[in-house]
DNA sequence: CAAATTAATGATACTCGGTATCAGGTATTT
DNA sequence: AAATACCTGATACCGAGTATCATTAATTTG
């Protein structure tokens, strides 16, 4: 599965370097959202630079391999995307655990049926949405 | 209406100082979301310090006079709250114009009826939500 | 396979939003 | 008017992220 992402890199004309391999490999180990700083702390002993980590995560995001997560703490968190599904960039319906940060995506878009009605009433031309539900996931909820 | 907010400050035991008056006054002039930096740029010639602007906006937010807006550009934007309504802190259903940044709040929470169902299916205990619709408002939509 | 070319790297300095500190100043209390 | 809070501006600082740039590594070309 790491191989799959390195393929994507090569296919798009990016070079498959040692730092990039290390970053992709590290990233694939996280189940929960992570920051660039965390990745850097794991890889700096191998000689991977901070700037490279930031650059590479940004690249992986642009390639839809990672999704960005706003955990409201002011800094970027990333997570492996559910990007193999039909619309990689349109995962706007999420449910986020406040304890562990895990994110699930809602299969059905509960808002879909309401959008037309809202557009009419608000006078807006609605183009997109971003729905985050917050709560506690089953394994954190004791 | 500025008087109303200065009242709120006094009522809660905060002092009504010249910098605070200037900030509240400036803030009340904005129709669109604004940043602390913008406020500071307007008031520094009057001798108001940067730290004071940040501190005061934070305070006004804590008093529910301002709402925070995440415009996805990495920095805080504020806007005068619709805080006189029943739940000042629970305005999680918004519609945001991508052209001018203006924000409207949806009176009815279209998600309310779906939450129980989502909770059951996802296994999460749902505590809150944050819904942003993006689009173009009527006056920007030509 | 070697040389030329192009992309990627790590170090560093820097930006930017925001916060902590702290001595001096200004409201309020007595 | 004096005491006591609180608030202020200046400054230094922090953390996330980016720009620069000389060096290095991957690819392309011969």
GROMACS .gro file of C-alpha atoms (C1' of nucleotides) in nm:
model
  344
    1UNK     CA    1   0.000   0.000   0.000
    2UNK     CA    2   0.300   0.222   0.050
    3UNK     CA    3   0.405   0.098  -0.291
    4UNK     CA    4   0.081   0.231  -0.427
    5UNK     CA    5   0.159   0.585  -0.319
    6UNK     CA    6   0.515   0.575  -0.439
    7UNK     CA    7   0.373   0.467  -0.775
    8UNK     CA    8   0.149   0.772  -0.771
    9UNK     CA    9   0.452   0.992  -0.711
   10UNK     CA   10   0.642   0.843  -1.002
   11UNK     CA   11   0.342   0.851  -1.231
   12UNK     CA   12   0.306   1.222  -1.176
   13UNK     CA   13   0.671   1.280  -1.255
   14UNK     CA   14   0.808   1.325  -0.904
   15UNK     CA   15   1.131   1.159  -0.806
   16UNK     CA   16   1.131   0.873  -0.566
   17UNK     CA   17   1.400   0.981  -0.323
   18UNK     CA   18   1.506   0.831   0.007
   19UNK     CA   19   1.352   1.111   0.219
   20UNK     CA   20   1.022   1.078   0.037
   21UNK     CA   21   1.019   0.705   0.086
   22UNK     CA   22   1.090   0.750   0.455
   23UNK     CA   23   0.813   1.006   0.490
   24UNK     CA   24   0.554   0.800   0.305
   25UNK     CA   25   0.653   0.499   0.511
   26UNK     CA   26   0.627   0.688   0.838
   27UNK     CA   27   0.300   0.849   0.742
   28UNK     CA   28   0.145   0.515   0.662
   29UNK     CA   29   0.203   0.403   1.020
   30UNK     CA   30  -0.028   0.663   1.172
   31UNK     CA   31  -0.387   0.573   1.241
   32UNK     CA   32  -0.465   0.913   1.389
   33UNK     CA   33  -0.406   1.260   1.250
   34UNK     CA   34  -0.047   1.376   1.280
   35UNK     CA   35   0.148   1.695   1.232
   36UNK     CA   36   0.450   1.768   1.017
   37UNK     CA   37   0.647   1.828   1.335
   38UNK     CA   38   0.569   1.477   1.457
   39UNK     CA   39   0.688   1.325   1.134
   40UNK     CA   40   1.002   1.535   1.149
   41UNK     CA   41   1.080   1.425   1.505
   42UNK     CA   42   1.066   1.064   1.391
   43UNK     CA   43   1.282   1.113   1.085
   44UNK     CA   44   1.540   1.372   1.178
   45UNK     CA   45   1.770   1.107   1.324
   46UNK     CA   46   1.780   0.959   0.975
   47UNK     CA   47   1.892   1.294   0.840
   48UNK     CA   48   1.563   1.409   0.693
   49UNK     CA   49   1.527   1.786   0.714
   50UNK     CA   50   1.237   1.983   0.849
   51UNK     CA   51   1.171   2.168   0.526
   52UNK     CA   52   1.161   1.843   0.336
   53UNK     CA   53   0.897   1.704   0.568
   54UNK     CA   54   0.678   2.011   0.525
   55UNK     CA   55   0.734   2.013   0.150
   56UNK     CA   56   0.659   1.644   0.111
   57UNK     CA   57   0.343   1.648   0.322
   58UNK     CA   58   0.221   1.940   0.117
   59UNK     CA   59   0.297   1.744  -0.197
   60UNK     CA   60   0.119   1.434  -0.069
   61UNK     CA   61  -0.179   1.651   0.008
   62UNK     CA   62  -0.178   1.794  -0.341
   63UNK     CA   63  -0.172   1.442  -0.476
   64UNK     CA   64  -0.475   1.357  -0.259
   65UNK     CA   65  -0.276   1.098  -0.069
   66UNK     CA   66  -0.321   1.294   0.253
   67UNK     CA   67  -0.619   1.491   0.371
   68UNK     CA   68  -0.583   1.800   0.583
   69UNK     CA   69  -0.763   1.806   0.911
   70UNK     CA   70  -0.843   2.119   1.106
   71UNK     CA   71  -0.851   2.021   1.470
   72UNK     CA   72  -0.909   2.380   1.577
   73UNK     CA   73  -0.574   2.402   1.755
   74UNK     CA   74  -0.426   2.633   1.501
   75UNK     CA   75  -0.198   2.393   1.322
   76UNK     CA   76  -0.232   2.155   1.035
   77UNK     CA   77  -0.293   1.792   1.099
   78UNK     CA   78  -0.285   1.537   0.825
   79UNK     CA   79  -0.435   1.196   0.784
   80UNK     CA   80  -0.418   0.932   0.519
   81UNK     CA   81  -0.693   1.004   0.277
   82UNK     CA   82  -0.981   0.786   0.180
   83UNK     CA   83  -0.872   0.897  -0.158
   84UNK     CA   84  -0.934   0.584  -0.355
   85UNK     CA   85  -1.307   0.647  -0.345
   86UNK     CA   86  -1.486   0.839  -0.613
   87UNK     CA   87  -1.433   1.202  -0.504
   88UNK     CA   88  -1.102   1.234  -0.320
   89UNK     CA   89  -1.137   1.603  -0.255
   90UNK     CA   90  -1.499   1.613  -0.149
   91UNK     CA   91  -1.494   1.445   0.185
   92UNK     CA   92  -1.671   1.718   0.371
   93UNK     CA   93  -1.885   1.509   0.600
   94UNK     CA   94  -1.681   1.384   0.889
   95UNK     CA   95  -1.716   1.279   1.244
   96UNK     CA   96  -1.419   1.349   1.468
   97UNK     CA   97  -1.342   1.200   1.806
   98UNK     CA   98  -1.245   1.463   2.059
   99UNK     CA   99  -1.050   1.212   2.265
  100UNK     CA  100  -0.826   1.041   2.012
  101UNK     CA  101  -0.875   1.259   1.705
  102UNK     CA  102  -0.981   0.973   1.485
  103UNK     CA  103  -1.192   1.068   1.191
  104UNK     CA  104  -1.463   0.877   1.015
  105UNK     CA  105  -1.634   0.982   0.700
  106UNK     CA  106  -2.006   0.966   0.663
  107UNK     CA  107  -2.102   0.761   0.364
  108UNK     CA  108  -2.423   0.938   0.303
  109UNK     CA  109  -2.426   1.313   0.289
  110UNK     CA  110  -2.706   1.403   0.527
  111UNK     CA  111  -2.706   1.757   0.398
  112UNK     CA  112  -2.758   1.676   0.035
  113UNK     CA  113  -3.133   1.696   0.044
  114UNK     CA  114  -3.133   2.023   0.237
  115UNK     CA  115  -2.902   2.227   0.020
  116UNK     CA  116  -3.152   2.332  -0.243
  117UNK     CA  117  -3.391   2.451   0.020
  118UNK     CA  118  -3.122   2.647   0.203
  119UNK     CA  119  -3.007   2.806  -0.120
  120UNK     CA  120  -3.355   2.929  -0.189
  121UNK     CA  121  -3.410   3.073   0.154
  122UNK     CA  122  -3.068   3.230   0.201
  123UNK     CA  123  -3.025   3.370  -0.147
  124UNK     CA  124  -2.684   3.212  -0.174
  125UNK     CA  125  -2.563   3.005  -0.461
  126UNK     CA  126  -2.433   2.712  -0.260
  127UNK     CA  127  -2.114   2.559  -0.396
  128UNK     CA  128  -1.982   2.340  -0.123
  129UNK     CA  129  -1.998   2.248   0.237
  130UNK     CA  130  -1.793   2.131   0.525
  131UNK     CA  131  -1.964   1.939   0.800
  132UNK     CA  132  -1.778   1.825   1.108
  133UNK     CA  133  -1.952   1.639   1.385
  134UNK     CA  134  -1.766   1.621   1.713
  135UNK     CA  135  -1.806   1.358   1.974
  136UNK     CA  136  -1.651   1.055   2.135
  137UNK     CA  137  -1.587   0.739   1.941
  138UNK     CA  138  -1.684   0.399   2.070
  139UNK     CA  139  -1.338   0.292   2.183
  140UNK     CA  140  -1.277   0.615   2.375
  141UNK     CA  141  -1.622   0.618   2.530
  142UNK     CA  142  -1.603   0.430   2.856
  143UNK     CA  143  -2.501   4.963   1.971
  144UNK     CA  144  -2.139   5.022   2.058
  145UNK     CA  145  -2.276   5.142   2.391
  146UNK     CA  146  -2.437   4.804   2.434
  147UNK     CA  147  -2.106   4.622   2.418
  148UNK     CA  148  -1.927   4.862   2.644
  149UNK     CA  149  -2.209   4.799   2.891
  150UNK     CA  150  -2.141   4.429   2.865
  151UNK     CA  151  -1.776   4.491   2.943
  152UNK     CA  152  -1.859   4.694   3.254
  153UNK     CA  153  -2.125   4.450   3.367
  154UNK     CA  154  -1.876   4.168   3.365
  155UNK     CA  155  -1.630   4.372   3.568
  156UNK     CA  156  -1.392   4.477   3.293
  157UNK     CA  157  -1.266   4.832   3.283
  158UNK     CA  158  -1.376   5.065   3.012
  159UNK     CA  159  -1.044   5.202   2.893
  160UNK     CA  160  -0.962   5.421   2.596
  161UNK     CA  161  -0.797   5.140   2.395
  162UNK     CA  162  -1.093   4.913   2.452
  163UNK     CA  163  -1.335   5.181   2.344
  164UNK     CA  164  -1.131   5.244   2.031
  165UNK     CA  165  -1.120   4.875   1.949
  166UNK     CA  166  -1.492   4.818   2.003
  167UNK     CA  167  -1.563   5.125   1.794
  168UNK     CA  168  -1.338   5.012   1.511
  169UNK     CA  169  -1.471   4.659   1.520
  170UNK     CA  170  -1.828   4.779   1.491
  171UNK     CA  171  -1.745   4.943   1.158
  172UNK     CA  172  -1.663   4.617   0.983
  173UNK     CA  173  -1.932   4.440   0.788
  174UNK     CA  174  -1.698   4.163   0.679
  175UNK     CA  175  -1.472   3.940   0.883
  176UNK     CA  176  -1.152   4.109   0.990
  177UNK     CA  177  -0.824   4.014   1.150
  178UNK     CA  178  -0.652   4.145   1.460
  179UNK     CA  179  -0.378   4.276   1.237
  180UNK     CA  180  -0.625   4.487   1.042
  181UNK     CA  181  -0.763   4.638   1.358
  182UNK     CA  182  -0.413   4.708   1.479
  183UNK     CA  183  -0.316   4.881   1.156
  184UNK     CA  184  -0.611   5.116   1.199
  185UNK     CA  185  -0.544   5.195   1.563
  186UNK     CA  186  -0.168   5.200   1.602
  187UNK     CA  187  -0.151   5.564   1.495
  188UNK     CA  188  -0.366   5.636   1.800
  189UNK     CA  189  -0.110   5.460   2.016
  190UNK     CA  190  -0.294   5.133   2.066
  191UNK     CA  191  -0.051   4.844   2.095
  192UNK     CA  192  -0.057   4.520   1.906
  193UNK     CA  193  -0.081   4.303   2.217
  194UNK     CA  194  -0.377   4.503   2.339
  195UNK     CA  195  -0.561   4.446   2.014
  196UNK     CA  196  -0.506   4.071   2.032
  197UNK     CA  197  -0.597   4.064   2.400
  198UNK     CA  198  -0.911   4.268   2.352
  199UNK     CA  199  -1.039   4.071   2.054
  200UNK     CA  200  -0.987   3.755   2.253
  201UNK     CA  201  -1.182   3.910   2.538
  202UNK     CA  202  -1.464   4.022   2.311
  203UNK     CA  203  -1.478   3.671   2.177
  204UNK     CA  204  -1.499   3.527   2.525
  205UNK     CA  205  -1.783   3.767   2.596
  206UNK     CA  206  -1.962   3.643   2.282
  207UNK     CA  207  -1.947   3.985   2.127
  208UNK     CA  208  -1.732   3.854   1.846
  209UNK     CA  209  -1.744   3.521   1.671
  210UNK     CA  210  -1.439   3.353   1.533
  211UNK     CA  211  -1.440   3.264   1.170
  212UNK     CA  212  -1.210   3.011   1.010
  213UNK     CA  213  -1.160   3.122   0.654
  214UNK     CA  214  -0.909   2.842   0.594
  215UNK     CA  215  -0.622   3.085   0.538
  216UNK     CA  216  -0.452   2.991   0.859
  217UNK     CA  217  -0.532   3.297   1.064
  218UNK     CA  218  -0.815   3.402   1.284
  219UNK     CA  219  -1.084   3.624   1.147
  220UNK     CA  220  -1.346   3.778   1.364
  221UNK     CA  221  -1.691   3.911   1.300
  222UNK     CA  222  -1.951   4.077   1.511
  223UNK     CA  223  -2.161   3.804   1.657
  224UNK     CA  224  -2.530   3.748   1.624
  225UNK     CA  225  -2.494   3.707   1.993
  226UNK     CA  226  -2.818   3.858   2.108
  227UNK     CA  227  -3.008   3.551   1.996
  228UNK     CA  228  -3.076   3.259   2.221
  229UNK     CA  229  -2.755   3.055   2.196
  230UNK     CA  230  -2.462   3.287   2.137
  231UNK     CA  231  -2.202   3.014   2.140
  232UNK     CA  232  -2.382   2.755   1.931
  233UNK     CA  233  -2.386   2.915   1.593
  234UNK     CA  234  -2.247   2.620   1.407
  235UNK     CA  235  -2.464   2.638   1.102
  236UNK     CA  236  -2.335   2.907   0.873
  237UNK     CA  237  -2.324   3.001   0.511
  238UNK     CA  238  -2.017   3.189   0.397
  239UNK     CA  239  -1.972   3.389   0.082
  240UNK     CA  240  -1.648   3.305  -0.094
  241UNK     CA  241  -1.638   3.643  -0.265
  242UNK     CA  242  -1.691   3.888   0.019
  243UNK     CA  243  -1.657   3.664   0.324
  244UNK     CA  244  -1.995   3.764   0.463
  245UNK     CA  245  -2.153   3.513   0.690
  246UNK     CA  246  -2.515   3.430   0.750
  247UNK     CA  247  -2.645   3.198   1.012
  248UNK     CA  248  -2.907   2.942   0.935
  249UNK     CA  249  -3.202   2.979   1.166
  250UNK     CA  250  -3.301   2.619   1.155
  251UNK     CA  251  -3.039   2.356   1.213
  252UNK     CA  252  -3.087   2.126   0.918
  253UNK     CA  253  -2.874   1.862   1.083
  254UNK     CA  254  -3.071   1.835   1.402
  255UNK     CA  255  -3.296   1.558   1.287
  256UNK     CA  256  -3.008   1.355   1.142
  257UNK     CA  257  -2.780   1.348   1.444
  258UNK     CA  258  -2.944   1.064   1.632
  259UNK     CA  259  -2.936   0.846   1.328
  260UNK     CA  260  -2.571   0.922   1.257
  261UNK     CA  261  -2.481   0.852   1.617
  262UNK     CA  262  -2.638   0.511   1.596
  263UNK     CA  263  -2.471   0.417   1.272
  264UNK     CA  264  -2.125   0.554   1.348
  265UNK     CA  265  -2.104   0.442   1.707
  266UNK     CA  266  -2.001   0.790   1.814
  267UNK     CA  267  -2.155   0.982   2.097
  268UNK     CA  268  -2.218   1.303   1.908
  269UNK     CA  269  -2.162   1.617   2.113
  270UNK     CA  270  -2.152   1.899   1.867
  271UNK     CA  271  -2.119   1.996   1.510
  272UNK     CA  272  -1.985   2.260   1.283
  273UNK     CA  273  -2.150   2.310   0.948
  274UNK     CA  274  -2.020   2.560   0.695
  275UNK     CA  275  -2.180   2.601   0.360
  276UNK     CA  276  -1.976   2.785   0.100
  277UNK     CA  277  -2.109   2.974  -0.193
  278UNK     CA  278  -2.175   3.314  -0.339
  279UNK     CA  279  -2.416   3.555  -0.179
  280UNK     CA  280  -2.678   3.739  -0.374
  281UNK     CA  281  -2.497   4.071  -0.390
  282UNK     CA  282  -2.174   3.916  -0.512
  283UNK     CA  283  -2.347   3.688  -0.760
  284UNK     CA  284  -2.371   3.874  -1.087
  285DC     C1'  285   2.846   0.385  -1.875
  286DA     C1'  286   2.967   0.870  -1.820
  287DA     C1'  287   2.829   1.355  -1.868
  288DA     C1'  288   2.486   1.687  -1.860
  289DT     C1'  289   2.067   1.833  -1.679
  290DT     C1'  290   1.718   1.889  -1.379
  291DA     C1'  291   1.492   1.814  -0.943
  292DA     C1'  292   1.522   1.753  -0.455
  293DT     C1'  293   1.766   1.818  -0.033
  294DG     C1'  294   1.915   2.018   0.430
  295DA     C1'  295   2.065   2.438   0.664
  296DT     C1'  296   1.949   2.865   0.754
  297DA     C1'  297   1.711   3.269   0.789
  298DC     C1'  298   1.288   3.451   0.780
  299DT     C1'  299   0.768   3.556   0.801
  300DC     C1'  300   0.351   3.571   1.037
  301DG     C1'  301  -0.003   3.506   1.384
  302DG     C1'  302  -0.023   3.496   1.837
  303DT     C1'  303   0.137   3.490   2.348
  304DA     C1'  304   0.429   3.576   2.796
  305DT     C1'  305   0.658   3.903   3.053
  306DC     C1'  306   0.703   4.312   3.290
  307DA     C1'  307   0.778   4.790   3.423
  308DG     C1'  308   0.496   5.186   3.399
  309DG     C1'  309   0.026   5.389   3.376
  310DT     C1'  310  -0.470   5.443   3.464
  311DA     C1'  311  -0.927   5.324   3.667
  312DT     C1'  312  -1.156   5.218   4.067
  313DT     C1'  313  -1.186   5.154   4.581
  314DT     C1'  314  -1.101   5.322   5.055
  315DA     C1'  315  -0.582   6.163   4.802
  316DA     C1'  316  -0.370   5.710   4.869
  317DA     C1'  317  -0.392   5.239   4.796
  318DT     C1'  318  -0.501   4.862   4.507
  319DA     C1'  319  -0.628   4.654   4.174
  320DC     C1'  320  -0.629   4.616   3.661
  321DC     C1'  321  -0.469   4.743   3.207
  322DT     C1'  322  -0.131   4.907   2.896
  323DG     C1'  323   0.256   4.919   2.534
  324DA     C1'  324   0.719   4.746   2.436
  325DT     C1'  325   0.972   4.379   2.382
  326DA     C1'  326   1.103   3.931   2.343
  327DC     C1'  327   0.955   3.517   2.236
  328DC     C1'  328   0.708   3.084   2.037
  329DG     C1'  329   0.551   2.760   1.687
  330DA     C1'  330   0.401   2.658   1.231
  331DG     C1'  331   0.522   2.716   0.797
  332DT     C1'  332   0.794   2.919   0.379
  333DA     C1'  333   1.189   3.130   0.083
  334DT     C1'  334   1.651   3.104  -0.033
  335DC     C1'  335   2.044   2.878  -0.181
  336DA     C1'  336   2.449   2.609  -0.225
  337DT     C1'  337   2.504   2.113  -0.239
  338DT     C1'  338   2.361   1.654  -0.367
  339DA     C1'  339   2.113   1.300  -0.593
  340DA     C1'  340   1.811   1.118  -0.966
  341DT     C1'  341   1.716   1.113  -1.437
  342DT     C1'  342   1.820   1.209  -1.930
  343DT     C1'  343   2.114   1.229  -2.300
  344DG     C1'  344   2.490   1.111  -2.566
   0.00000   0.00000   0.00000
